[in-house]
PDB file of C-alpha atoms in Angstrom:
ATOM      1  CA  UNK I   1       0.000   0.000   0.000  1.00 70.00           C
ATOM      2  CA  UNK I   2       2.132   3.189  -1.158  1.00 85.00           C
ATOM      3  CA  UNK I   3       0.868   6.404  -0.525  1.00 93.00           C
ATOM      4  CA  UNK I   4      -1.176   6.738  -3.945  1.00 93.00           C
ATOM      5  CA  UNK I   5      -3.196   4.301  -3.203  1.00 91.00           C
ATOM      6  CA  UNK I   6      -3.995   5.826   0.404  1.00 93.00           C
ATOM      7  CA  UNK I   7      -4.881   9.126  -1.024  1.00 96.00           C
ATOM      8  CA  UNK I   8      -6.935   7.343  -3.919  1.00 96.00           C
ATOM      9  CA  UNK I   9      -9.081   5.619  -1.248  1.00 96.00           C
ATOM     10  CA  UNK I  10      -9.532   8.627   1.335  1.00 96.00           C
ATOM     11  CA  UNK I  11     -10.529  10.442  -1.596  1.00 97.00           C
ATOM     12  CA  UNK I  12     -13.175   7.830  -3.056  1.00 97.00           C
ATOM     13  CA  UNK I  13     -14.608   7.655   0.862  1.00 97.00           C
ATOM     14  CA  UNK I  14     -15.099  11.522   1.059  1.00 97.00           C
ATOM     15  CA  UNK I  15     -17.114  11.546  -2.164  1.00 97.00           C
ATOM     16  CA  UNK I  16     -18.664   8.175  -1.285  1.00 97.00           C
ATOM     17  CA  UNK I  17     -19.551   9.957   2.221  1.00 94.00           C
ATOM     18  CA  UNK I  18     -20.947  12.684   1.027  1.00 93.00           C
ATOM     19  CA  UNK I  19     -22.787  11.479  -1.540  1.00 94.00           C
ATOM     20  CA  UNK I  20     -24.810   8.803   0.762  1.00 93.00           C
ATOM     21  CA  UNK I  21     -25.394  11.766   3.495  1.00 89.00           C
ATOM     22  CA  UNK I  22     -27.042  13.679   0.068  1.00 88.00           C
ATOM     23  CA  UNK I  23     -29.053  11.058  -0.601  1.00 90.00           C
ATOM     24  CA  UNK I  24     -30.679  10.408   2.747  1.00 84.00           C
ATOM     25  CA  UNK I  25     -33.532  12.569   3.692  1.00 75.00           C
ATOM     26  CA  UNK I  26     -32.162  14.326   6.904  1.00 71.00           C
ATOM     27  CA  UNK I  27     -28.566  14.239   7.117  1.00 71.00           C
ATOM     28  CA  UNK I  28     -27.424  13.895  10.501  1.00 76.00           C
ATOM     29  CA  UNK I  29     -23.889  15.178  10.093  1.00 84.00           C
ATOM     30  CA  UNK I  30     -22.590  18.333   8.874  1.00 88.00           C
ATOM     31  CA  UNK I  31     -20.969  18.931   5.726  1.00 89.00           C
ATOM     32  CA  UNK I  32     -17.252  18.535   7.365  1.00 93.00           C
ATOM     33  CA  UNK I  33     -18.442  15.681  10.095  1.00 92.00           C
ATOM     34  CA  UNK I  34     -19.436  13.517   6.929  1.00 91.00           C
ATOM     35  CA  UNK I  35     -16.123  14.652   5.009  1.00 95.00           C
ATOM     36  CA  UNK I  36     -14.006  13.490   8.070  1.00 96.00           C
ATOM     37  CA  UNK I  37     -15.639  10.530   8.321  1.00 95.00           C
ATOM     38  CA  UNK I  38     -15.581   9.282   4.770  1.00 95.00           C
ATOM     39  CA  UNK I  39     -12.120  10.015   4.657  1.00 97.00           C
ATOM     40  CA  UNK I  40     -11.391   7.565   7.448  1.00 97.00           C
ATOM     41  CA  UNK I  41     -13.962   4.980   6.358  1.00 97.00           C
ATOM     42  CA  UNK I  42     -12.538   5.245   2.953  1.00 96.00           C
ATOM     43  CA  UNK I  43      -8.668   4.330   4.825  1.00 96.00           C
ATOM     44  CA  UNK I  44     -10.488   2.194   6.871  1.00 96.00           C
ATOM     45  CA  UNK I  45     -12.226   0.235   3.922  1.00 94.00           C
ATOM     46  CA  UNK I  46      -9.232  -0.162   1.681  1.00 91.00           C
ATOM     47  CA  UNK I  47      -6.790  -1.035   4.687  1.00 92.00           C
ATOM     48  CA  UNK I  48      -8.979  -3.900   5.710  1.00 92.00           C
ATOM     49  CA  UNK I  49      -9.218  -5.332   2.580  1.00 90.00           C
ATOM     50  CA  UNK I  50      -5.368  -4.873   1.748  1.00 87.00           C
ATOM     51  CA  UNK I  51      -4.434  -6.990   5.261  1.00 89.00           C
ATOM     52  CA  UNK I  52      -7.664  -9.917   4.390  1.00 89.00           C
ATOM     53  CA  UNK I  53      -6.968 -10.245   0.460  1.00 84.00           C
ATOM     54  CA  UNK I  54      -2.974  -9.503   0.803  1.00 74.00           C
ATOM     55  CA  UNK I  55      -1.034  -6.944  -1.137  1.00 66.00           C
ATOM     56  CA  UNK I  56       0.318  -9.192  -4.822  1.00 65.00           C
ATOM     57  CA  UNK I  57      -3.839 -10.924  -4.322  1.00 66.00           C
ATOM     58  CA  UNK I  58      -5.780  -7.660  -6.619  1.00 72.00           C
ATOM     59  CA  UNK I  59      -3.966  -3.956  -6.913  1.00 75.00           C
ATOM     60  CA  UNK I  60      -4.903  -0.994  -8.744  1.00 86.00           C
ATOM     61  CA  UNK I  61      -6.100   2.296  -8.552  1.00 89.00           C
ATOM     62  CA  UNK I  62      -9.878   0.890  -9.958  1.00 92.00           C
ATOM     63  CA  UNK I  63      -9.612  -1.458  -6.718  1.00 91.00           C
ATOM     64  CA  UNK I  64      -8.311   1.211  -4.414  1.00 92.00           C
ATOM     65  CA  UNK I  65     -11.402   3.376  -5.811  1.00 94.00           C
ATOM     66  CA  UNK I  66     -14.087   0.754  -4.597  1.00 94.00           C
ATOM     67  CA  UNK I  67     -12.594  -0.168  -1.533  1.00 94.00           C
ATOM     68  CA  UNK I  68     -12.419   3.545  -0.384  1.00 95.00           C
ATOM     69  CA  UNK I  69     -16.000   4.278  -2.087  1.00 96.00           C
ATOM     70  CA  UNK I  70     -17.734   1.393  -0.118  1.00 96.00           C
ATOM     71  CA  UNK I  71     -16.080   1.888   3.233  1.00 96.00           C
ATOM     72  CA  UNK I  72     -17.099   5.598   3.127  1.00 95.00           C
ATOM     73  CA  UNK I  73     -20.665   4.803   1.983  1.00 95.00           C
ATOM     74  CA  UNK I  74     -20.957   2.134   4.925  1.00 95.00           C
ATOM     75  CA  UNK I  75     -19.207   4.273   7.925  1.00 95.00           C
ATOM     76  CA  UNK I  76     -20.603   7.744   6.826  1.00 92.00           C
ATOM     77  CA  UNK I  77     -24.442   6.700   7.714  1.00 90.00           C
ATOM     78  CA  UNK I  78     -23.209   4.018  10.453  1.00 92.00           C
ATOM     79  CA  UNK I  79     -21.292   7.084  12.692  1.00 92.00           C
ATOM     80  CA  UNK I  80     -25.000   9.299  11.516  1.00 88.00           C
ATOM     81  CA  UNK I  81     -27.458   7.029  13.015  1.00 87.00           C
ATOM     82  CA  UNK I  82     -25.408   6.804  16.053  1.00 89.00           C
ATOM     83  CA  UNK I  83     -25.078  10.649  16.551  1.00 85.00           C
ATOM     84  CA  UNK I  84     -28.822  11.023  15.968  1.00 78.00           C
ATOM     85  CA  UNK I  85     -29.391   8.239  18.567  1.00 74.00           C
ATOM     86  CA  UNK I  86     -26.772   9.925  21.155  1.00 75.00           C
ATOM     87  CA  UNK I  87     -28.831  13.307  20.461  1.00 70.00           C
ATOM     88  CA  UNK I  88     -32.200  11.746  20.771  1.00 71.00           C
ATOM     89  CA  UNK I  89     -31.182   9.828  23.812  1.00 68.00           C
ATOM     90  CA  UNK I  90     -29.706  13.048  25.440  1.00 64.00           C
ATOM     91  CA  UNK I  91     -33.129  15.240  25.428  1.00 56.00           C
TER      92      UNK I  91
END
């Protein structure tokens, strides 16, 4: 994992992110909440994949793009539903 491919998949889970947080009715993030958190879901998505299916298995940007794009879309709405709980909860 070099540091193209890192900045390939952070990028891919902030437009992943955002994108899913646009799409659902009442966003519960802000605009730089859901930014942050793509970014590290993207990282998060394409460093899990790299340690279970091994560096020489699949590489490529296309593959760096997905990974980063689906672990953005998955943590971006996962880390909103919990904030809107922990808000709900609190009043």
């Amino acid at each position: 994992m070099d540091y193209a491919s890192i900045a390939i998949e952070i990028i891919a889970g902030i437009i992943a992110g955002n994108a899913v947080c646009a799409a659902m009715k009442q966003p519960a993030l802000s605009t730089w909440s859901r930014t942050a958190v793509g970014a590290a879901g993207g990282l998060l998505g394409g460093l899990v994949f790299h340690l279970t299916a091994g560096e020489s298995a699949v590489s490529g940007a296309l593959v760096d793009i997905y990974t980063g794009g689906f672990g953005g879309a998955i943590l971006t709405p996962i880390v909103g539903a919990l904030t809107t709980g922990m808000l709900r909860h609190r009043h």
